Tab-separated table of C-alpha atoms and ligand atoms in Angstrom:
chain	number	residue	atom	x	y	z
A	26	MET	CA	179.558	118.415	53.291
A	27	ARG	CA	178.838	115.296	51.287
A	28	PRO	CA	179.427	115.448	47.660
A	29	THR	CA	175.613	115.215	46.842
A	30	HIS	CA	174.979	118.159	49.260
A	31	LEU	CA	177.849	120.244	47.576
A	32	LEU	CA	176.363	119.710	44.278
A	33	LEU	CA	172.771	120.646	45.498
A	34	ALA	CA	174.310	123.765	47.171
A	35	LEU	CA	176.161	124.689	43.839
A	36	ALA	CA	172.877	124.046	41.917
A	37	LEU	CA	171.066	126.335	44.090
A	38	SER	CA	173.657	129.102	44.084
A	39	LEU	CA	173.573	128.987	40.231
A	40	ALA	CA	169.900	129.166	40.189
A	41	THR	CA	169.994	132.474	41.953
A	42	LEU	CA	172.057	133.971	39.348
A	43	PRO	CA	170.319	136.063	36.608
A	44	SER	CA	169.305	133.556	33.955
A	45	HIS	CA	171.315	134.772	31.013
A	46	ALA	CA	174.289	133.680	29.168
A	47	ALA	CA	174.699	136.842	27.154
A	48	ASN	CA	176.918	139.480	28.787
A	49	PRO	CA	176.153	142.147	28.801
A	50	ARG	CA	172.454	142.565	27.654
A	51	PHE	CA	170.088	145.367	27.699
A	52	SER	CA	166.329	146.200	27.784
A	53	LEU	CA	164.799	149.426	27.043
A	54	VAL	CA	162.146	150.315	29.788
A	55	LYS	CA	159.872	152.735	28.252
A	56	THR	CA	158.323	154.783	31.130
A	57	SER	CA	156.339	157.265	28.935
A	58	GLN	CA	155.649	158.266	25.507
A	59	THR	CA	154.364	161.502	23.764
A	60	GLU	CA	154.035	163.001	20.436
A	61	THR	CA	155.505	166.195	19.044
A	62	LEU	CA	156.050	168.077	15.759
A	63	ASP	CA	159.006	166.607	13.909
A	64	ALA	CA	160.296	170.233	13.562
A	65	PHE	CA	160.555	170.721	17.303
A	66	THR	CA	163.093	167.869	17.573
A	67	TYR	CA	165.650	169.009	15.031
A	68	GLU	CA	166.530	171.883	12.744
A	69	GLY	CA	165.055	171.098	9.298
A	70	GLY	CA	162.382	168.799	10.660
A	71	SER	CA	158.871	168.650	8.970
A	72	TRP	CA	156.136	171.054	10.156
A	73	THR	CA	153.394	168.553	9.205
A	74	ASP	CA	154.777	165.360	10.524
A	75	LYS	CA	154.520	164.166	14.049
A	76	VAL	CA	157.066	161.924	15.804
A	77	LYS	CA	156.762	159.890	18.806
A	78	VAL	CA	159.136	160.789	21.780
A	79	ASN	CA	160.059	158.315	24.524
A	80	HIS	CA	161.241	158.572	28.098
A	81	THR	CA	163.373	155.380	28.551
A	82	ALA	CA	165.443	153.857	31.229
A	83	VAL	CA	168.069	151.359	29.774
A	84	LEU	CA	168.174	148.341	32.028
A	85	ILE	CA	171.654	146.691	31.614
A	86	GLN	CA	172.631	143.311	33.108
A	87	HIS	CA	176.369	142.502	33.339
A	88	HIS	CA	177.906	139.590	35.144
A	89	ALA	CA	179.222	142.245	37.678
A	90	ALA	CA	176.197	144.321	38.292
A	91	THR	CA	172.747	145.410	37.135
A	92	LEU	CA	172.506	148.963	35.988
A	93	LEU	CA	170.144	151.508	34.811
A	94	PHE	CA	171.454	154.186	32.204
A	95	ASP	CA	169.025	156.937	32.983
A	96	THR	CA	165.682	156.500	34.960
A	97	GLY	CA	162.940	157.893	32.639
A	98	LEU	CA	159.918	159.401	34.336
A	99	GLY	CA	159.339	158.263	37.883
A	100	ARG	CA	156.453	157.977	40.521
A	101	GLN	CA	156.738	161.634	41.482
A	102	VAL	CA	156.975	163.166	38.075
A	103	ASP	CA	153.569	164.888	38.312
A	104	SER	CA	154.549	166.790	41.444
A	105	GLN	CA	158.042	167.338	40.089
A	106	PHE	CA	156.518	168.842	36.942
A	107	GLU	CA	154.635	171.385	38.902
A	108	GLU	CA	157.987	173.325	39.350
A	109	MET	CA	158.096	173.605	35.507
A	110	PRO	CA	157.397	177.241	34.412
A	111	ALA	CA	153.913	177.540	32.858
A	112	TRP	CA	155.545	178.702	29.400
A	113	ASP	CA	157.699	175.804	29.248
A	114	LYS	CA	155.159	173.076	29.980
A	115	PRO	CA	153.487	172.699	26.617
A	116	LEU	CA	156.649	171.688	24.685
A	117	LEU	CA	157.659	169.306	27.685
A	118	GLN	CA	154.292	167.576	28.227
A	119	TYR	CA	154.588	163.765	28.607
A	120	GLY	CA	152.253	160.959	28.296
A	121	ALA	CA	150.888	158.401	30.859
A	122	VAL	CA	153.757	157.129	33.030
A	123	THR	CA	154.851	153.773	34.081
A	124	PRO	CA	157.618	154.047	36.427
A	125	ALA	CA	160.708	151.768	36.024
A	126	ARG	CA	160.646	150.888	39.584
A	127	ASN	CA	157.209	149.557	39.630
A	128	ARG	CA	158.032	147.079	36.808
A	129	LEU	CA	161.358	146.028	38.177
A	130	ASP	CA	160.163	145.380	41.552
A	131	ARG	CA	157.285	143.237	40.296
A	132	ASP	CA	159.867	141.124	38.302
A	133	GLY	CA	162.314	140.925	41.326
A	134	ILE	CA	165.114	142.815	39.622
A	135	LYS	CA	167.448	144.757	41.744
A	136	VAL	CA	169.463	147.535	40.486
A	137	ASP	CA	172.967	147.991	41.824
A	138	ARG	CA	173.990	151.344	40.126
A	139	ILE	CA	172.324	154.032	38.171
A	140	LEU	CA	174.395	155.943	35.680
A	141	LEU	CA	172.985	159.154	34.266
A	142	SER	CA	173.565	160.387	30.704
A	143	HIS	CA	172.900	163.935	32.301
A	144	VAL	CA	170.950	165.340	35.185
A	145	HIS	CA	168.007	166.819	33.324
A	146	TRP	CA	164.539	166.262	34.967
A	147	ASP	CA	163.311	163.703	32.500
A	148	HIS	CA	166.287	161.639	32.915
A	149	ALA	CA	166.676	161.891	36.641
A	150	SER	CA	162.987	162.053	37.616
A	151	ALA	CA	162.990	158.585	39.021
A	152	LEU	CA	166.288	158.641	41.202
A	153	VAL	CA	163.830	159.236	44.216
A	154	ASP	CA	162.220	155.907	43.387
A	155	PHE	CA	165.735	154.301	43.881
A	156	PRO	CA	167.050	156.215	47.124
A	157	GLU	CA	169.107	153.022	48.060
A	158	VAL	CA	171.003	152.826	44.704
A	159	PRO	CA	174.330	154.769	44.040
A	160	VAL	CA	174.098	157.188	41.161
A	161	TRP	CA	177.325	157.670	39.065
A	162	ALA	CA	177.658	160.923	37.225
A	163	PRO	CA	180.641	163.174	36.545
A	164	TYR	CA	181.604	165.910	38.973
A	165	GLU	CA	180.372	168.425	36.431
A	166	ASP	CA	176.857	167.256	36.146
A	167	ILE	CA	176.524	166.798	39.932
A	168	GLU	CA	177.456	170.401	40.248
A	169	PHE	CA	175.151	171.300	37.522
A	170	SER	CA	172.269	169.571	39.340
A	171	HIS	CA	172.928	171.994	42.219
A	172	ILE	CA	172.925	175.276	40.264
A	173	SER	CA	170.687	174.610	37.351
A	174	THR	CA	167.107	175.694	37.288
A	175	PRO	CA	163.801	174.661	35.479
A	176	PRO	CA	163.319	173.862	32.810
A	177	ALA	CA	166.514	171.840	32.790
A	178	VAL	CA	166.416	170.628	36.434
A	179	LEU	CA	163.513	170.529	38.793
A	180	PRO	CA	164.885	170.784	42.449
A	181	SER	CA	162.435	168.328	43.862
A	182	GLN	CA	164.198	165.653	42.054
A	183	PHE	CA	167.238	166.029	44.075
A	184	LYS	CA	165.663	166.914	47.427
A	185	HIS	CA	166.177	163.375	48.785
A	186	LYS	CA	169.596	162.189	49.769
A	187	VAL	CA	171.175	161.143	46.252
A	188	LEU	CA	174.005	158.541	46.890
A	189	TRP	CA	176.232	160.411	44.281
A	190	ARG	CA	179.324	158.590	43.087
A	191	PRO	CA	181.219	161.143	41.318
A	192	TYR	CA	183.808	159.987	38.693
A	193	VAL	CA	186.208	161.397	36.137
A	194	LEU	CA	186.881	159.905	32.758
A	195	GLU	CA	190.520	158.583	31.992
A	196	PRO	CA	192.813	159.862	29.211
A	197	GLU	CA	192.126	156.509	27.185
A	198	ALA	CA	190.832	157.151	23.696
A	199	PHE	CA	187.875	155.118	22.692
A	200	MET	CA	185.847	155.244	19.399
A	201	GLY	CA	187.047	158.683	18.478
A	202	PHE	CA	186.594	160.145	21.880
A	203	SER	CA	189.835	161.343	23.725
A	204	GLN	CA	188.539	160.334	27.278
A	205	SER	CA	186.778	157.301	28.305
A	206	LEU	CA	185.750	155.112	31.326
A	207	ASP	CA	185.593	151.306	30.991
A	208	LEU	CA	183.293	150.325	33.706
A	209	PHE	CA	184.254	146.779	34.254
A	210	GLY	CA	187.673	146.581	32.595
A	211	ASP	CA	186.341	144.282	29.859
A	212	GLY	CA	185.432	146.962	27.194
A	213	SER	CA	181.680	145.923	27.228
A	214	LEU	CA	180.581	149.046	28.871
A	215	VAL	CA	182.417	152.304	28.033
A	216	LEU	CA	181.464	155.829	28.937
A	217	VAL	CA	182.611	158.828	26.900
A	218	SER	CA	182.126	162.752	27.321
A	219	LEU	CA	179.341	164.368	25.348
A	220	SER	CA	179.770	167.596	27.184
A	221	GLY	CA	177.706	170.498	25.760
A	222	HIS	CA	173.965	169.548	26.224
A	223	THR	CA	175.078	169.580	29.960
A	224	PRO	CA	178.485	170.089	31.217
A	225	GLY	CA	178.750	166.545	32.423
A	226	SER	CA	176.863	164.736	29.711
A	227	VAL	CA	178.075	161.317	28.772
A	228	GLY	CA	177.310	158.537	26.238
A	229	LEU	CA	177.471	154.844	26.822
A	230	PHE	CA	178.998	152.328	24.441
A	231	LEU	CA	177.647	148.762	24.995
A	232	THR	CA	179.108	145.887	23.144
A	233	LEU	CA	177.492	142.525	23.086
A	234	ASP	CA	179.442	139.077	23.233
A	235	ASP	CA	178.860	138.916	19.290
A	236	GLY	CA	180.405	142.283	18.673
A	237	ARG	CA	177.327	144.205	18.055
A	238	ARG	CA	177.814	147.683	19.493
A	239	PHE	CA	175.226	150.180	20.533
A	240	PHE	CA	176.000	153.824	21.490
A	241	PHE	CA	173.373	155.524	23.987
A	242	THR	CA	173.871	159.091	23.224
A	243	GLY	CA	171.540	160.795	25.830
A	244	ASP	CA	170.300	164.138	24.579
A	245	ALA	CA	172.990	165.377	22.473
A	246	SER	CA	170.442	164.913	19.739
A	247	TRP	CA	166.801	163.975	20.471
A	248	ARG	CA	166.726	162.372	16.932
A	249	LEU	CA	169.000	160.006	14.865
A	250	GLU	CA	168.664	162.669	12.143
A	251	GLY	CA	170.605	165.106	14.294
A	252	PHE	CA	173.672	162.775	13.955
A	253	THR	CA	173.036	161.812	10.400
A	254	GLY	CA	172.655	165.412	9.235
A	255	PRO	CA	174.258	166.481	11.417
A	256	HIS	CA	171.523	168.922	12.385
A	257	GLU	CA	171.101	170.915	15.652
A	258	LYS	CA	168.050	170.821	17.684
A	259	PHE	CA	165.156	173.308	16.718
A	260	TRP	CA	166.387	176.783	17.677
A	261	PHE	CA	163.780	177.318	20.335
A	262	SER	CA	164.201	173.790	21.855
A	263	ARG	CA	168.043	174.387	21.711
A	264	ASN	CA	167.932	177.596	23.519
A	265	MET	CA	165.892	176.075	26.117
A	266	VAL	CA	167.877	172.916	26.825
A	267	ASP	CA	171.518	172.918	25.394
A	268	ASN	CA	173.641	174.358	27.904
A	269	ASP	CA	176.558	175.097	25.531
A	270	ARG	CA	175.633	175.251	21.901
A	271	GLU	CA	179.034	175.139	20.275
A	272	LYS	CA	180.096	172.095	22.404
A	273	THR	CA	176.720	170.329	21.469
A	274	ALA	CA	177.437	171.101	17.855
A	275	ASN	CA	180.955	169.650	18.040
A	276	VAL	CA	179.565	166.411	19.672
A	277	LEU	CA	176.959	166.156	16.663
A	278	GLN	CA	179.837	166.263	14.363
A	279	THR	CA	181.994	163.758	16.204
A	280	VAL	CA	179.205	161.191	16.296
A	281	HIS	CA	178.338	162.026	12.597
A	282	ASP	CA	181.957	161.222	11.769
A	283	LEU	CA	181.777	158.044	13.799
A	284	VAL	CA	178.599	156.804	11.908
A	285	GLN	CA	180.606	157.220	8.618
A	286	THR	CA	183.494	155.082	9.839
A	287	HIS	CA	181.286	152.643	11.731
A	288	PRO	CA	178.090	151.963	9.820
A	289	GLN	CA	177.332	148.913	11.924
A	290	LEU	CA	177.155	151.065	15.124
A	291	THR	CA	173.662	151.530	16.190
A	292	ILE	CA	173.104	154.889	17.853
A	293	VAL	CA	170.309	155.087	20.317
A	294	PRO	CA	169.320	158.725	21.232
A	295	ALA	CA	167.405	158.743	24.599
A	296	HIS	CA	164.045	160.054	23.158
A	297	ASP	CA	164.096	158.613	19.719
A	298	ALA	CA	161.011	156.208	19.598
A	299	ALA	CA	161.656	155.282	15.853
A	300	VAL	CA	165.120	153.919	16.807
A	301	GLN	CA	163.873	152.270	20.043
A	302	ASP	CA	160.963	150.610	18.432
A	303	THR	CA	163.384	148.522	16.345
A	304	LEU	CA	165.103	147.273	19.381
A	305	GLY	CA	162.008	146.445	21.284
A	306	TYR	CA	161.047	147.078	24.939
A	307	TYR	CA	161.168	145.580	28.379
A	308	PRO	CA	160.712	142.634	29.000
A	309	HIS	CA	162.332	142.035	25.727
A	310	TRP	CA	166.276	141.859	25.894
A	311	VAL	CA	168.711	142.756	23.224
A	312	GLN	CA	171.295	140.058	23.716
B	14	ZN	ZN1	168.413	166.699	28.330
């Protein structure tokens, strides 16, 4: 190949790379939003104030792969939700849905891997929209998806062939957690166990090039206040969704302690719209 052709080929190959310098970067894909009483979200919340609740998929671009951390609500959520017991439906209502797959397809973004904070219906609803994408989860939560029942898990969410990629955390301490999994070996994306809300709940630390660090905490708490308190969920909600109350409380305390020693750390609970509003939403990138 002549040098000019070589340069042209190189330029074309570079042009097909994601047009970003920052590594990693993330964008919050808000698939739905609703409103609920503050008091329903954490113990001690207000009985008069309302708060916004998001269903968000976290889109992450790393040099090595494009990932989703949770899927938000998907194309089939309405039919999935029909499996929800009538008495649970009022508390778990959601607003208008814009599935992540629709938006990512429109923008030509291909997801290589899905990671789940846990297998609850509102985090795994859209797995069926990405049937070709491997889904990473700890053995404990894959097992939980098989044995759990509504309102935690809706069977139709997993009726397609899920390409499960089970993993185990390694005995490597990270940020106050005794076990972790460094996804790409560069410390930018590190999973830790938040077991309690479900047996295989995990949190994800994401560190940007400039050192800013974010901690996606799934549903250990629905609100930032759950960690700053710490406060458990409202007793009725807690009984409905927390698989192990004591372990969940321990997680709250661990993250509470972490916030004291690392005040610069940004905690991002999966449903906390107040926190997520400050970060902005897809197509805005945090980088
Ligand atoms: Zn949950």
